[in-house]
mmCIF file of C-alpha atoms in Angstrom:
data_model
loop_
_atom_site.group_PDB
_atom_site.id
_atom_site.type_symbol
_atom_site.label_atom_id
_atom_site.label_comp_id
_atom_site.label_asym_id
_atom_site.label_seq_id
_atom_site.Cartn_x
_atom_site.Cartn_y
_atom_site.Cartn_z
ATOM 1 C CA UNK F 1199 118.603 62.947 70.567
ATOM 2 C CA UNK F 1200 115.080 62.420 69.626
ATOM 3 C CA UNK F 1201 115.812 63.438 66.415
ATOM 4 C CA UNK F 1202 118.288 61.515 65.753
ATOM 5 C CA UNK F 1203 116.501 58.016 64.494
ATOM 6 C CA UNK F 1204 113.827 60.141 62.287
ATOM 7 C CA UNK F 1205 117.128 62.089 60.528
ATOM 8 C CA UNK F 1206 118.373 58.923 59.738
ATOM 9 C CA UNK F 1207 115.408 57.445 58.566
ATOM 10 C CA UNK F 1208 115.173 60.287 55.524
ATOM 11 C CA UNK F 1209 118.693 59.828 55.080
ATOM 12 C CA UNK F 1210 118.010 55.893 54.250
ATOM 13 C CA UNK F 1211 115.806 56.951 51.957
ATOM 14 C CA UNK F 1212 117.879 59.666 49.710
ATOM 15 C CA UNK F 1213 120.645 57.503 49.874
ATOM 16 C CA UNK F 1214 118.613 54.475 48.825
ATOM 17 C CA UNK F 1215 117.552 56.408 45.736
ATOM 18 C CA UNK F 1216 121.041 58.188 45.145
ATOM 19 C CA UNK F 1217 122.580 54.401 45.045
ATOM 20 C CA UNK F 1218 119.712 52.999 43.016
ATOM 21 C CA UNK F 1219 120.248 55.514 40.283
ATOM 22 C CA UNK F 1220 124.419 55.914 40.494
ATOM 23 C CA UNK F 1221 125.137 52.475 40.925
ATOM 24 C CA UNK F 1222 121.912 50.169 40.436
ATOM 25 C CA UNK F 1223 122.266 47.872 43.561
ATOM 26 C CA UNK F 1224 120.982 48.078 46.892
ATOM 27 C CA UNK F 1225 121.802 50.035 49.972
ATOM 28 C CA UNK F 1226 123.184 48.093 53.264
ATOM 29 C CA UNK F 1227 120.749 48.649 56.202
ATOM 30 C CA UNK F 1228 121.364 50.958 59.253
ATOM 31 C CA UNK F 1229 119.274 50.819 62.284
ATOM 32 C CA UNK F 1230 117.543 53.695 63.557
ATOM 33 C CA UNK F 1231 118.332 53.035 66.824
ATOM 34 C CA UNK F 1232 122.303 53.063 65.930
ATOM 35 C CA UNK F 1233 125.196 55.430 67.347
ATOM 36 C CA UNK F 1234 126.492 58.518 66.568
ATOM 37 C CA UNK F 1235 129.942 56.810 65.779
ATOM 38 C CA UNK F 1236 128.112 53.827 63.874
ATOM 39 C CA UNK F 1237 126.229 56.606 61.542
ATOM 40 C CA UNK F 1238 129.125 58.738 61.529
ATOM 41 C CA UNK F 1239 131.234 55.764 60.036
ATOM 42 C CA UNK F 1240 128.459 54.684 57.793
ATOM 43 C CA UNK F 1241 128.501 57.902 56.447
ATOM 44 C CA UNK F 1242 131.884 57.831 55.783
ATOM 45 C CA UNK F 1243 131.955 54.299 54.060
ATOM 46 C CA UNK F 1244 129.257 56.206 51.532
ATOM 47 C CA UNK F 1245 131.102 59.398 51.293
ATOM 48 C CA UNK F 1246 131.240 58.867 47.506
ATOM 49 C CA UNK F 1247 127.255 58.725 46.907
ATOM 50 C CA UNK F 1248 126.799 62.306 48.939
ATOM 51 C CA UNK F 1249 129.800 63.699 46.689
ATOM 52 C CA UNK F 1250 130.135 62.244 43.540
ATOM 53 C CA UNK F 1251 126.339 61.650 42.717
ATOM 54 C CA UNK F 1252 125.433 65.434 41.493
ATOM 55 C CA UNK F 1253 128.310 65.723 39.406
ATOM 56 C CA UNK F 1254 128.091 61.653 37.951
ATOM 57 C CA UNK F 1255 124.452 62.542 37.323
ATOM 58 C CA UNK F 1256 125.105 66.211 36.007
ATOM 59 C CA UNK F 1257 127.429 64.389 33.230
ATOM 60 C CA UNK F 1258 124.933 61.944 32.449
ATOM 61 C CA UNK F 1259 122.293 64.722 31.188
ATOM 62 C CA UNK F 1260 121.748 65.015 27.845
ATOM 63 C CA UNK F 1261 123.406 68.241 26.409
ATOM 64 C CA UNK F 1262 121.651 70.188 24.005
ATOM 65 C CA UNK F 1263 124.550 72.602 23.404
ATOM 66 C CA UNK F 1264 127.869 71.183 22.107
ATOM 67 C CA UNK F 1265 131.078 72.541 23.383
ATOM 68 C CA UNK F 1266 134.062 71.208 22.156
ATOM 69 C CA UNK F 1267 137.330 71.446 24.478
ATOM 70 C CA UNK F 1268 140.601 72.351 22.779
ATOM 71 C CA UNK F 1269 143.964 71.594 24.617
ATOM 72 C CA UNK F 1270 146.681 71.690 21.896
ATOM 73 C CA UNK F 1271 146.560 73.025 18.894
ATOM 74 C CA UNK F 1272 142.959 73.792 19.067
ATOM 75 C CA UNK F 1273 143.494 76.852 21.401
ATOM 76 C CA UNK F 1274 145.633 78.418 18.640
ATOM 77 C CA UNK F 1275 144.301 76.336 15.299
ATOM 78 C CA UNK F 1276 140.270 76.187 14.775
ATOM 79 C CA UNK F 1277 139.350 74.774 11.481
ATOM 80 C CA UNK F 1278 135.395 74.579 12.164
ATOM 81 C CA UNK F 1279 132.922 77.294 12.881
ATOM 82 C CA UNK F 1280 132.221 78.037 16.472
ATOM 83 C CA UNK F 1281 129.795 80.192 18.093
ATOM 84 C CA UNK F 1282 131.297 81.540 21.155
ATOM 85 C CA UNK F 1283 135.091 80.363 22.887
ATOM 86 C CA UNK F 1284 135.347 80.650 26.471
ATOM 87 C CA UNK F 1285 138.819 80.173 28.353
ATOM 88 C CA UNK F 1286 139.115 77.956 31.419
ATOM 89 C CA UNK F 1287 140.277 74.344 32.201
ATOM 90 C CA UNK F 1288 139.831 70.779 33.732
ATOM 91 C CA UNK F 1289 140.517 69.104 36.700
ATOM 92 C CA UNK F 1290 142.359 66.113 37.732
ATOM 93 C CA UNK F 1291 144.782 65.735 34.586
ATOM 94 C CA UNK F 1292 148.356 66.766 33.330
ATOM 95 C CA UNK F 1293 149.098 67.654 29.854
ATOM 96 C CA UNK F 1294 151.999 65.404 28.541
ATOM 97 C CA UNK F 1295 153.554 65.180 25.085
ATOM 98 C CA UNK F 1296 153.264 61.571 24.909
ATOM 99 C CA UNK F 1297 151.508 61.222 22.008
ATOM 100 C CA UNK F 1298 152.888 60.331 18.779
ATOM 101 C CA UNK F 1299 151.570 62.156 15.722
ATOM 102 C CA UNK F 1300 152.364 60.391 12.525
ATOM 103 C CA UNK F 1301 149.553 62.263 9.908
ATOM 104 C CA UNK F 1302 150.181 65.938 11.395
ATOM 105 C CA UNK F 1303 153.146 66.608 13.195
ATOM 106 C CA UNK F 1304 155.451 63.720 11.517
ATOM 107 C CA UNK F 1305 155.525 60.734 9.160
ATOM 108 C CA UNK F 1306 155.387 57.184 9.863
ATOM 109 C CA UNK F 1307 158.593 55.607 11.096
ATOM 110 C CA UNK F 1308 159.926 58.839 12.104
ATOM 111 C CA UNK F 1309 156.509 60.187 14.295
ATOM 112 C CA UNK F 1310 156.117 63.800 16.103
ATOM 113 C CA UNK F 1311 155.261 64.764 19.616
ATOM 114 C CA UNK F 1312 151.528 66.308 20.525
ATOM 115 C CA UNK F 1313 149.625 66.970 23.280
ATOM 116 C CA UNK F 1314 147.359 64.221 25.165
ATOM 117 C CA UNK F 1315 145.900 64.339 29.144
ATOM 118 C CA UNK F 1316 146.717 61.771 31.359
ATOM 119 C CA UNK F 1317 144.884 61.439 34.938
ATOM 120 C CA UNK F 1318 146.940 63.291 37.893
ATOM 121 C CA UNK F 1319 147.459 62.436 41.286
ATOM 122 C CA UNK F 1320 146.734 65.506 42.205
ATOM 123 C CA UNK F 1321 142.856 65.565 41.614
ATOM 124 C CA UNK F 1322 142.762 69.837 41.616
ATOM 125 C CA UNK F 1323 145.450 69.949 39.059
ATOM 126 C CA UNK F 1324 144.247 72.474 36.313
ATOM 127 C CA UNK F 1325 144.751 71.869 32.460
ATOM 128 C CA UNK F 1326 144.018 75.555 30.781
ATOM 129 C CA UNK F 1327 142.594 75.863 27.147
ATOM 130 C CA UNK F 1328 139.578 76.979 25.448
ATOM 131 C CA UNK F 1329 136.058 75.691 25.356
ATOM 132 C CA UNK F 1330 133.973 76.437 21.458
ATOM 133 C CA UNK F 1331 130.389 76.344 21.587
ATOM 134 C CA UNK F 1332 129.049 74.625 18.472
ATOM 135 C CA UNK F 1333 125.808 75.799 16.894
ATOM 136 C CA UNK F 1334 123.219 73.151 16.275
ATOM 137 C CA UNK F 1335 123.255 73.034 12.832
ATOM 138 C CA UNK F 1336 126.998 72.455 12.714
ATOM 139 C CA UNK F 1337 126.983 70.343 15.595
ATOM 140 C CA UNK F 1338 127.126 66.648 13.363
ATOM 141 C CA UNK F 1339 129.858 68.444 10.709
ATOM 142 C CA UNK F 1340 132.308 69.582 13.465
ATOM 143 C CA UNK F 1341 131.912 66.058 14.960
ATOM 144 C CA UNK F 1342 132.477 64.229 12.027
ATOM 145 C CA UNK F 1343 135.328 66.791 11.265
ATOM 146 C CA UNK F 1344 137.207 66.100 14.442
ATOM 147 C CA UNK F 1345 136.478 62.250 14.258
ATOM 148 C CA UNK F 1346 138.831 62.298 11.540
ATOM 149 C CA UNK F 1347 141.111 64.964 12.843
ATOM 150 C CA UNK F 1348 141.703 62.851 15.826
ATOM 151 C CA UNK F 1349 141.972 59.773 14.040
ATOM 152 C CA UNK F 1350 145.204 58.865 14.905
ATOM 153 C CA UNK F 1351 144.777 57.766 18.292
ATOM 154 C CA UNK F 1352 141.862 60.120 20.276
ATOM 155 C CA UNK F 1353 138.918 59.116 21.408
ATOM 156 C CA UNK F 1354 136.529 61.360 22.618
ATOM 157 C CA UNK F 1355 134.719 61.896 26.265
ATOM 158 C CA UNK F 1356 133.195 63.986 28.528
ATOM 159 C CA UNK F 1357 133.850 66.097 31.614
ATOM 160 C CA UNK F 1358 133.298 69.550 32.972
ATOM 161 C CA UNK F 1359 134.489 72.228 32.487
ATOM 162 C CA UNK F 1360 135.270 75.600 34.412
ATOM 163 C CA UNK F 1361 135.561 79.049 32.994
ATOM 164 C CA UNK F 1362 138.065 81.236 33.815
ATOM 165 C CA UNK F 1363 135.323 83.734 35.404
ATOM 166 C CA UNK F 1364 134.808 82.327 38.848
ATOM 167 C CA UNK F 1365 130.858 83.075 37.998
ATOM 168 C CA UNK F 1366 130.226 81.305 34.539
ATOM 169 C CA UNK F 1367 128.644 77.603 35.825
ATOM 170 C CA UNK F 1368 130.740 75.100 34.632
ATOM 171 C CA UNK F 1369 130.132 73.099 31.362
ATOM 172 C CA UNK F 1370 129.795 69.593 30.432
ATOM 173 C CA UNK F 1371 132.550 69.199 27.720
ATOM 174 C CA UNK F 1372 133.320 67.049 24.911
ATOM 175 C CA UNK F 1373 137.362 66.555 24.475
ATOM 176 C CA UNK F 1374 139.841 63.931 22.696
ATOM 177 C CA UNK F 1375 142.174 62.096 24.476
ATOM 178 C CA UNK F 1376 145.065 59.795 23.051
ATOM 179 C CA UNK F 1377 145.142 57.139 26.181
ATOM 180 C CA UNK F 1378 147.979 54.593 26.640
ATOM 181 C CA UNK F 1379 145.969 51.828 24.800
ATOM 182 C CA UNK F 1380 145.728 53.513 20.935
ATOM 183 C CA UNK F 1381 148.837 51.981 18.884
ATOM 184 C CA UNK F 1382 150.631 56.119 18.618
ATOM 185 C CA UNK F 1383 151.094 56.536 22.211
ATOM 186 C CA UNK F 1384 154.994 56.892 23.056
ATOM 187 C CA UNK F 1385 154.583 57.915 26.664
ATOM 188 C CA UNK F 1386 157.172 59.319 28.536
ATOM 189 C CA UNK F 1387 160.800 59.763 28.106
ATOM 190 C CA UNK F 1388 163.252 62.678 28.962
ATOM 191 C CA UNK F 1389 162.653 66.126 28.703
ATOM 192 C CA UNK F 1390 166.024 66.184 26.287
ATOM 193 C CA UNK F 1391 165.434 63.336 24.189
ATOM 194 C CA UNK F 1392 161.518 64.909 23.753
ATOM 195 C CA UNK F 1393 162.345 68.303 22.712
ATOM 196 C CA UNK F 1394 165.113 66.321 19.526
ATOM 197 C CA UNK F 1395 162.754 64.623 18.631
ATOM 198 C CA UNK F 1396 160.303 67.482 18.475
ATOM 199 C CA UNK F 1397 162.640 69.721 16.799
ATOM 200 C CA UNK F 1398 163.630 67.259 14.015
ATOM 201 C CA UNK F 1399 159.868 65.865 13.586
ATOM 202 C CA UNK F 1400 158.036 67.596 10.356
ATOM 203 C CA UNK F 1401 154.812 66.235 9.012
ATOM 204 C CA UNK F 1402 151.526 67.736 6.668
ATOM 205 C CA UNK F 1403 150.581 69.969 9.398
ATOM 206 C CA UNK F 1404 153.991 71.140 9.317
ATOM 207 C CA UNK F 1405 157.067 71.627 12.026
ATOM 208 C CA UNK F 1406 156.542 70.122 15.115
ATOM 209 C CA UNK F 1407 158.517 72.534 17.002
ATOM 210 C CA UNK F 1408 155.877 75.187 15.957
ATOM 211 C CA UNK F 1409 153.327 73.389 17.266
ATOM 212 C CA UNK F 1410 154.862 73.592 20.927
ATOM 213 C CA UNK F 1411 156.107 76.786 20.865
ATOM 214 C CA UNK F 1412 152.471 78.068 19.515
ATOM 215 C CA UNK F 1413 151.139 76.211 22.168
ATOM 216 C CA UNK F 1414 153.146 77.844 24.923
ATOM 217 C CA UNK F 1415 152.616 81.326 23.641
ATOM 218 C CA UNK F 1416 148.926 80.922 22.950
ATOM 219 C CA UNK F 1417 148.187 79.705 26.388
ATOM 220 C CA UNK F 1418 150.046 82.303 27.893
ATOM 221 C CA UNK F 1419 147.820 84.785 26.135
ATOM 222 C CA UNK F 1420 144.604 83.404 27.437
ATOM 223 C CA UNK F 1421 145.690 82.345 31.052
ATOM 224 C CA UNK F 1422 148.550 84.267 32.321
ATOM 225 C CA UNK F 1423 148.391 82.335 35.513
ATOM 226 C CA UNK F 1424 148.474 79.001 33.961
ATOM 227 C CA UNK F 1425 150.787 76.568 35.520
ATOM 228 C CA UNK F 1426 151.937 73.799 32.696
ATOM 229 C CA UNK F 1427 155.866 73.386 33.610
ATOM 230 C CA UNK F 1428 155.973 70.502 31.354
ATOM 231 C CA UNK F 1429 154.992 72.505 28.494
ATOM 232 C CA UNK F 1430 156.823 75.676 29.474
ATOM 233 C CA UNK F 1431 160.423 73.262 30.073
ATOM 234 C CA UNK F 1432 160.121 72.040 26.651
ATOM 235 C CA UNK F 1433 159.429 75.229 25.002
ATOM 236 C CA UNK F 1434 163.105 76.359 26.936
ATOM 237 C CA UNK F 1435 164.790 73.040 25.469
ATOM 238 C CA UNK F 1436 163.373 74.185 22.027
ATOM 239 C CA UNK F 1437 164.450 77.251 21.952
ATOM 240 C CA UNK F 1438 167.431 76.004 23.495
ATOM 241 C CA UNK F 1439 168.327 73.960 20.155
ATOM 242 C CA UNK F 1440 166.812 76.520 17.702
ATOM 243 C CA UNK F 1441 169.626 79.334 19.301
ATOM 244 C CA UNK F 1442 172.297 76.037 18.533
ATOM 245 C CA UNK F 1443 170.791 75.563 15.270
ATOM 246 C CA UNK F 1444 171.322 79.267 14.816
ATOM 247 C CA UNK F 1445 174.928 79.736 16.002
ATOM 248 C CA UNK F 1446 176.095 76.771 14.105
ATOM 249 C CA UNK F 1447 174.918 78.374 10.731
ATOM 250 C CA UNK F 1448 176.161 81.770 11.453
ATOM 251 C CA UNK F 1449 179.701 81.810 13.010
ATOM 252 C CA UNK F 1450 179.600 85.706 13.212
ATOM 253 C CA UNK F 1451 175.989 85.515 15.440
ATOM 254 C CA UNK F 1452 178.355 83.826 18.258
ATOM 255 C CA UNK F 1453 179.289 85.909 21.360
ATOM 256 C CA UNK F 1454 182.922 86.116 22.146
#
């Protein structure tokens, strides 16, 4: 294994660079002269460096093109001028009602339901939606335009994203996220008590019912094969309370 010491040395030095740049400190030594099973576990102690450094770097590069991720009413709703829309999704997060939406979807004191990500344990779980490629010279007016769309409670961020054909390169993204910390989060709470809530909740942007059941038909029209049970239980439990809603105004609708 002659080799062995002289492979090692070059991979000392790529990793030396790979940490200097990803994490700024300083790589622990390993002899040339070490073990197959010493390397092997060195290697695995640094797994993160050979696997997380292209794509930590890769988000770190200046875009010149802005694309704009839409997960919620943005797949269905675009108020801003877009060049080109591309379907596909994220990885690693779950899309959860769990924000509260007092300036769209309902009022203050008596707040809506909308769409926010939250991170999965299940790091290949998909989120579906649609990706709008901004021109450059509306690139500061669409940001400024969903800075105050999103006001109540998003921040924005970056991650890639994949189109839905296999041989489009992924993108680096920008997308708004309403996180547990911003003062409209609700969180969680039972599928039932959601879909009430939803159903009763009006605000300027109007029903909130709509904006679910929009959701769930849009997003079956760009990604048949889109998995979102979550979002496809509480459309059911709407519908569920709209047929309710329905009988109890018209008797004669009811089936004997």
């Amino acid at each position: 294994m002659h080799w062995f010491p002289r492979w090692v040395a070059h991979y000392r030095q790529f990793l030396y660079s790979a940490k200097a740049m990803e994490r700024g400190g300083k790589v622990v030594a390993i002899s040339s002269d070490c073990t197959a099973r010493d390397f092997f576990m060195f290697v695995l102690l640094e797994y993160e460096v050979i696997f997380m450094f292209p794509v930590n770097f890769l988000l770190r590069i200046p875009n010149p093109v802005m694309w704009i991720f839409g997960y919620g009413s943005l797949i269905w709703k675009v108020d801003f001028p877009y060049e080109e829309k591309v379907a596909g999704y994220i990885c690693g997060f779950s899309r959860r009602f769990w924000q509260g939406s007092e300036d769209h979807r309902g009022v203050p004191g008596k707040p809506g339901r909308v769409a926010t990500l939250v991170p999965s344990v299940n790091p290949r779980e998909k989120v579906w939606g649609i990706a709008y490629k901004i021109a450059d010279n509306h690139r500061m007016a669409v940001k400024d335009h969903l800075d105050f769309r999103e006001k109540g409670g998003y921040n924005r961020t970056e991650i890639l994203f994949y189109p839905q054909d296999s041989n489009c390169t992924p993108i680096k993204i920008t997308l708004y996220i309403g996180t547990e910390h911003n003062p409209y989060y609700l969180g969680p709470a039972p599928l039932k008590e959601m879909a009430i809530q939803i159903f009763h909740s009006v605000g300027p942007s109007g029903h909130n019912k709509e904006y679910i059941l929009n959701l769930a038909r849009a997003l079956r029209d760009i990604a048949p094969e889109a998995e979102d049970h979550h979002l496809y239980a509480l459309e059911q439990e709407l519908l569920k309370l709209e047929e309710e809603q329905s009988q109890s105004t018209n008797p004669l609708s009811r089936t004997s």
